[in-house]
Tab-separated table of C-alpha atoms and ligand atoms in Angstrom:
chain	number	residue	atom	x	y	z
O	11	MET	CA	-10.541	9.674	8.503
O	12	GLY	CA	-11.648	7.175	10.734
O	13	SER	CA	-11.906	6.941	14.510
O	14	ASP	CA	-9.062	5.515	16.609
O	15	GLU	CA	-11.074	2.433	17.124
O	16	ASP	CA	-11.615	2.079	13.387
O	17	PHE	CA	-7.900	1.590	12.973
O	18	VAL	CA	-7.860	-1.105	15.558
O	19	GLN	CA	-10.449	-3.067	13.955
O	20	ALA	CA	-8.802	-2.709	10.493
O	21	ALA	CA	-5.596	-4.019	12.104
O	22	LEU	CA	-7.450	-6.933	13.777
O	23	GLY	CA	-9.140	-7.836	10.589
O	24	ALA	CA	-5.690	-7.895	8.798
O	25	GLY	CA	-4.123	-10.134	11.280
O	26	PHE	CA	-1.704	-7.750	13.069
O	27	ASP	CA	-0.390	-8.644	16.623
O	28	VAL	CA	0.767	-5.234	17.388
O	29	LEU	CA	-0.567	-1.708	16.355
O	30	GLY	CA	1.316	1.349	17.017
O	31	PHE	CA	-0.433	4.794	16.837
O	32	ALA	CA	1.914	7.423	15.526
O	33	ASP	CA	-0.043	10.647	14.874
O	34	HIS	CA	2.153	13.645	13.899
O	35	ALA	CA	3.548	15.084	17.013
O	36	PRO	CA	2.081	18.326	18.314
O	37	TRP	CA	4.688	21.230	19.052
O	38	PRO	CA	4.311	24.391	20.978
O	39	PHE	CA	4.976	26.692	18.064
O	40	ALA	CA	5.931	30.240	18.568
O	41	ASN	CA	3.638	33.163	17.835
O	42	GLY	CA	0.570	31.162	17.866
O	43	PHE	CA	1.562	29.443	14.573
O	44	VAL	CA	-0.917	26.630	13.708
O	45	SER	CA	0.396	23.652	11.643
O	46	PRO	CA	-1.772	22.328	8.851
O	47	ILE	CA	-0.462	18.635	9.357
O	48	ARG	CA	-0.815	17.964	13.024
O	49	MET	CA	-2.923	18.154	16.082
O	50	PRO	CA	-2.691	21.291	18.347
O	51	MET	CA	-1.156	20.829	21.691
O	52	SER	CA	-4.614	21.087	23.248
O	53	ASP	CA	-5.550	17.668	21.548
O	54	PHE	CA	-2.513	15.854	22.725
O	55	GLN	CA	-4.177	14.756	26.139
O	56	GLY	CA	-7.151	13.418	24.332
O	57	TYR	CA	-4.850	11.451	21.938
O	58	VAL	CA	-3.002	9.889	24.919
O	59	GLN	CA	-6.387	9.036	26.488
O	60	SER	CA	-7.883	7.462	23.464
O	61	VAL	CA	-5.090	5.167	22.684
O	62	THR	CA	-4.568	4.263	26.228
O	63	GLU	CA	-8.279	3.275	26.622
O	64	LEU	CA	-8.015	1.138	23.388
O	65	ARG	CA	-4.824	-0.386	24.583
O	66	HIS	CA	-6.623	-1.597	27.806
O	67	ARG	CA	-9.867	-2.554	26.071
O	68	TYR	CA	-8.117	-4.752	23.373
O	69	ALA	CA	-5.480	-6.243	25.636
O	70	GLY	CA	-5.059	-9.895	24.822
O	71	GLN	CA	-6.223	-9.359	21.371
O	72	ILE	CA	-3.706	-6.848	19.955
O	73	ASP	CA	-0.962	-5.075	21.660
O	74	ILE	CA	-1.490	-1.259	21.041
O	75	ARG	CA	1.354	1.217	21.420
O	76	LEU	CA	1.335	4.963	21.834
O	77	GLY	CA	3.815	6.779	19.529
O	78	LEU	CA	4.171	9.813	17.526
O	79	GLU	CA	5.812	10.394	14.097
O	80	SER	CA	8.005	13.429	14.643
O	81	GLU	CA	10.456	15.819	13.462
O	82	TYR	CA	13.484	16.815	15.602
O	83	PHE	CA	13.272	20.460	16.346
O	84	PRO	CA	16.414	21.338	18.311
O	85	ARG	CA	14.770	24.509	19.759
O	86	TYR	CA	11.903	22.405	21.186
O	87	ARG	CA	13.955	19.470	22.433
O	88	ASP	CA	12.687	19.781	25.938
O	89	HIS	CA	9.181	19.551	24.893
O	90	MET	CA	9.855	16.280	23.021
O	91	LEU	CA	11.111	14.862	26.310
O	92	ARG	CA	7.933	15.952	28.124
O	93	LEU	CA	5.964	14.117	25.445
O	94	ARG	CA	7.958	11.126	26.267
O	95	ASP	CA	7.287	11.674	29.968
O	96	ALA	CA	3.648	11.836	29.145
O	97	GLY	CA	3.459	8.280	27.958
O	98	VAL	CA	4.681	8.466	24.330
O	99	SER	CA	6.704	5.141	24.162
O	100	TYR	CA	8.402	5.590	20.880
O	101	PHE	CA	9.088	8.300	18.215
O	102	ILE	CA	9.337	7.579	14.437
O	103	LEU	CA	11.426	10.256	12.694
O	104	GLY	CA	9.488	11.928	9.963
O	105	ALA	CA	11.761	14.918	8.976
O	106	HIS	CA	9.038	16.881	7.223
O	107	TYR	CA	10.303	20.241	8.186
O	108	ASN	CA	13.557	21.795	9.123
O	109	ASP	CA	13.903	23.577	12.572
O	110	SER	CA	11.271	24.607	13.102
O	111	GLU	CA	7.872	24.467	11.073
O	112	GLU	CA	6.763	28.004	11.713
O	113	ALA	CA	10.138	29.300	10.189
O	114	ASN	CA	10.481	26.823	7.246
O	115	PRO	CA	8.381	25.476	4.233
O	116	TYR	CA	7.509	21.789	3.859
O	117	ILE	CA	10.658	19.891	2.882
O	118	GLY	CA	9.260	18.463	-0.366
O	119	PRO	CA	9.368	21.396	-2.541
O	120	GLU	CA	12.536	22.475	-0.801
O	121	CYS	CA	14.401	19.338	-2.019
O	122	GLN	CA	13.783	20.312	-5.607
O	123	THR	CA	17.178	21.906	-5.207
O	124	ASP	CA	20.333	20.076	-4.326
O	125	GLU	CA	21.048	22.316	-1.399
O	126	GLY	CA	17.572	21.593	-0.046
O	127	VAL	CA	18.321	17.873	-0.251
O	128	LEU	CA	21.669	18.214	1.715
O	129	ARG	CA	19.762	20.328	4.329
O	130	TYR	CA	17.126	17.600	4.621
O	131	ALA	CA	19.780	15.022	5.056
O	132	ASP	CA	21.689	17.073	7.642
O	133	ALA	CA	18.556	17.462	9.762
O	134	ALA	CA	17.711	13.806	9.518
O	135	VAL	CA	21.020	12.715	10.438
O	136	ALA	CA	21.193	15.063	13.348
O	137	ALA	CA	17.764	13.854	14.596
O	138	MET	CA	18.862	10.101	14.203
O	139	ARG	CA	21.973	10.799	16.261
O	140	THR	CA	19.989	11.947	19.215
O	141	GLY	CA	18.893	8.437	20.005
O	142	LEU	CA	15.241	9.538	20.477
O	143	PHE	CA	13.898	7.761	17.505
O	144	CYS	CA	13.252	4.065	16.705
O	145	TYR	CA	13.468	4.370	12.908
O	146	ILE	CA	13.349	6.869	10.156
O	147	ALA	CA	10.067	6.995	8.006
O	148	HIS	CA	10.316	7.581	4.368
O	149	PRO	CA	14.062	8.378	4.371
O	150	ASP	CA	13.683	9.018	0.608
O	151	LEU	CA	11.240	11.989	1.354
O	152	PHE	CA	13.701	14.228	-0.505
O	153	MET	CA	12.436	12.593	-3.728
O	154	ARG	CA	8.763	13.826	-3.076
O	155	HIS	CA	8.889	16.255	-6.009
O	156	ARG	CA	11.753	14.606	-8.100
O	157	ARG	CA	11.466	12.123	-10.927
O	158	ASP	CA	13.577	9.067	-10.645
O	159	ASP	CA	15.963	10.470	-13.373
O	160	GLU	CA	16.402	13.516	-11.069
O	161	PHE	CA	18.348	11.525	-8.451
O	162	SER	CA	21.393	13.605	-8.456
O	163	LYS	CA	24.907	13.548	-6.972
O	164	ALA	CA	23.367	15.491	-3.970
O	165	CYS	CA	20.661	12.714	-3.760
O	166	GLU	CA	23.471	10.042	-3.532
O	167	GLN	CA	25.135	12.020	-0.949
O	168	ALA	CA	22.160	12.313	1.171
O	169	THR	CA	21.362	8.724	0.847
O	170	ASP	CA	25.023	7.924	2.123
O	171	MET	CA	24.503	10.148	4.972
O	172	ILE	CA	21.153	8.793	6.071
O	173	CYS	CA	21.992	5.255	5.600
O	174	GLN	CA	25.453	5.438	7.129
O	175	ALA	CA	23.928	7.000	10.337
O	176	ALA	CA	21.082	4.416	10.407
O	177	ARG	CA	23.793	1.617	10.311
O	178	GLU	CA	25.680	3.307	13.094
O	179	MET	CA	22.493	3.910	15.139
O	180	HIS	CA	21.142	0.412	14.500
O	181	MET	CA	17.884	2.022	13.119
O	182	PRO	CA	15.871	0.369	10.436
O	183	ILE	CA	14.841	2.561	7.389
O	184	GLU	CA	11.233	2.528	6.403
O	185	TYR	CA	9.771	1.480	3.026
O	186	ASN	CA	6.722	3.640	3.054
O	187	LEU	CA	3.551	1.924	2.086
O	188	LEU	CA	1.421	5.126	1.735
O	189	GLY	CA	3.767	6.162	-0.992
O	190	LEU	CA	3.645	2.732	-2.508
O	191	ASP	CA	-0.008	2.951	-2.502
O	192	THR	CA	-0.092	6.225	-4.438
O	193	GLN	CA	2.315	4.532	-6.974
O	194	LEU	CA	-0.003	1.646	-7.408
O	195	ARG	CA	-2.811	3.986	-8.038
O	196	GLY	CA	-0.853	5.937	-10.724
O	197	PHE	CA	-0.072	9.263	-8.900
O	198	SER	CA	3.295	8.737	-7.293
O	199	ARG	CA	4.279	10.623	-4.108
O	200	GLY	CA	8.045	10.311	-5.233
O	201	TYR	CA	8.656	7.776	-2.563
O	202	PRO	CA	9.347	4.848	-2.167
O	203	SER	CA	12.046	5.982	-4.633
O	204	GLN	CA	13.474	3.252	-6.685
O	205	PRO	CA	16.948	4.853	-7.272
O	206	PHE	CA	17.162	5.481	-3.529
O	207	TRP	CA	16.498	1.924	-2.766
O	208	GLU	CA	18.858	0.760	-5.337
O	209	TYR	CA	21.710	3.069	-4.379
O	210	ALA	CA	21.195	2.453	-0.749
O	211	LYS	CA	21.494	-1.308	-1.007
O	212	LYS	CA	25.209	-1.295	-0.438
O	213	TYR	CA	24.716	-0.078	3.358
O	214	ASP	CA	22.627	-3.243	3.821
O	215	ASN	CA	20.207	-1.419	6.326
O	216	THR	CA	17.437	-3.377	8.012
O	217	VAL	CA	14.119	-2.312	6.598
O	218	ILE	CA	10.704	-2.003	8.193
O	219	LEU	CA	7.546	-1.517	6.240
O	220	GLY	CA	5.574	1.472	7.456
O	221	VAL	CA	1.848	1.406	6.653
O	222	ASP	CA	1.715	5.161	7.469
O	223	ALA	CA	-2.062	4.623	7.759
O	224	HIS	CA	-3.927	7.937	7.173
O	225	GLU	CA	-7.172	5.861	6.895
O	226	PRO	CA	-8.074	2.500	8.318
O	227	ARG	CA	-8.317	0.927	4.802
O	228	HIS	CA	-4.482	1.184	4.653
O	229	LEU	CA	-4.147	-1.119	7.508
O	230	ALA	CA	-6.682	-3.563	5.937
O	231	ASP	CA	-4.983	-3.574	2.691
O	232	VAL	CA	-3.140	-6.940	2.917
O	233	ASN	CA	-2.244	-6.823	-0.888
O	234	LEU	CA	-0.407	-3.446	-0.207
O	235	TRP	CA	2.076	-4.760	2.454
O	236	GLU	CA	2.545	-8.007	0.647
O	237	THR	CA	3.608	-6.025	-2.442
O	238	GLY	CA	5.892	-3.827	-0.317
O	239	LYS	CA	7.369	-6.909	1.312
O	240	ARG	CA	8.017	-8.520	-2.158
O	241	ASN	CA	9.612	-5.229	-3.423
O	242	VAL	CA	11.972	-4.946	-0.552
O	243	GLU	CA	12.995	-8.538	-0.478
O	244	ALA	CA	13.527	-8.754	-4.281
O	245	MET	CA	16.119	-5.909	-3.795
O	246	GLY	CA	17.953	-8.130	-1.071
O	247	TYR	CA	17.063	-6.220	1.936
O	248	ARG	CA	16.545	-7.759	5.432
O	249	LEU	CA	13.073	-6.921	6.597
O	250	ILE	CA	12.017	-6.911	10.171
O	251	ASP	CA	8.294	-7.284	11.049
O	252	HIS	CA	8.213	-5.626	14.319
O	253	LEU	CA	10.237	-3.372	16.742
O	254	GLU	CA	11.663	-4.178	20.222
O	255	LEU	CA	10.071	-1.441	22.253
O	256	GLU	CA	10.238	-0.903	25.922
O	257	GLU	CA	6.896	-1.353	27.899
H	21	ZN	ZN1	5.473	11.439	7.211
C-alpha cells in the first residue's frame, strides 16, 4: 500500500508540517497467534529503522514522528512499555479488540449487541486512564456495524463513558477521515457516526482529525480533510491541528 517514503511525499505534497507514522502495534501473542491486521514482532525493528531514517532524511522539510496505533491489552502491558523504550514516542488508542486479540473477535461485530458496546467502552476507558495514549482514534468504532437509527441507550452510555474520560484525561477524540472517505464513496464504515457526534457534543471535547492513512493517497486528499474540518466545526467542536508531543 505504498512505501514509507511514499507517505512522506504525499504529506509534503499536501502541505503537512508534521507527519506521524502510527502503524498498528505488534504484540507478542500467546501460542503463536498471528494477527491479520498488524506487523509481526519480527518487523518492528525494521519499522523503527525506516521511520527514523526518513525522520533524518527529511529533517527541515517535515517533522516525522514514530508512533503506533494500539489497543491496551492489560496482560501485555510490559510489552507496551518496551515499545516505548524502543523509541515509540506516542500511542494512539485504537481499541479494535478486547484483551487480547488471540482470545477475542474484532470489536465491530461484537458491538452489534448492547453488551458488546458496553464492553468496548469499558476497555476504551480503562486504556485511556492508563495515561499511555495521546488520543482515542475512532471513539465511535462501536457503530461499525450499526446504522444511525441503531444508536441505542447503550450507545449513549458508551459515548458518555468515553467522552467523560477524554475530558478528565485532557485527551482529544478523533474524527476519523478513513471512515469519512468510505462515506463519501457510498459504503459507510459506520464511523464517523453522526448520532455519536451529535450526542457527544455536550461534553465539548477537543477534536483532532485522524487521516488514518492506509494508503498515501489518503494523506494527499486535501478535499477529504477539508470536508472533515467543515463537518466538525459545523457541529461546534473545537478542532486542534497538531499534538504537543515530547521529543
Ligand atoms: Zn483503527
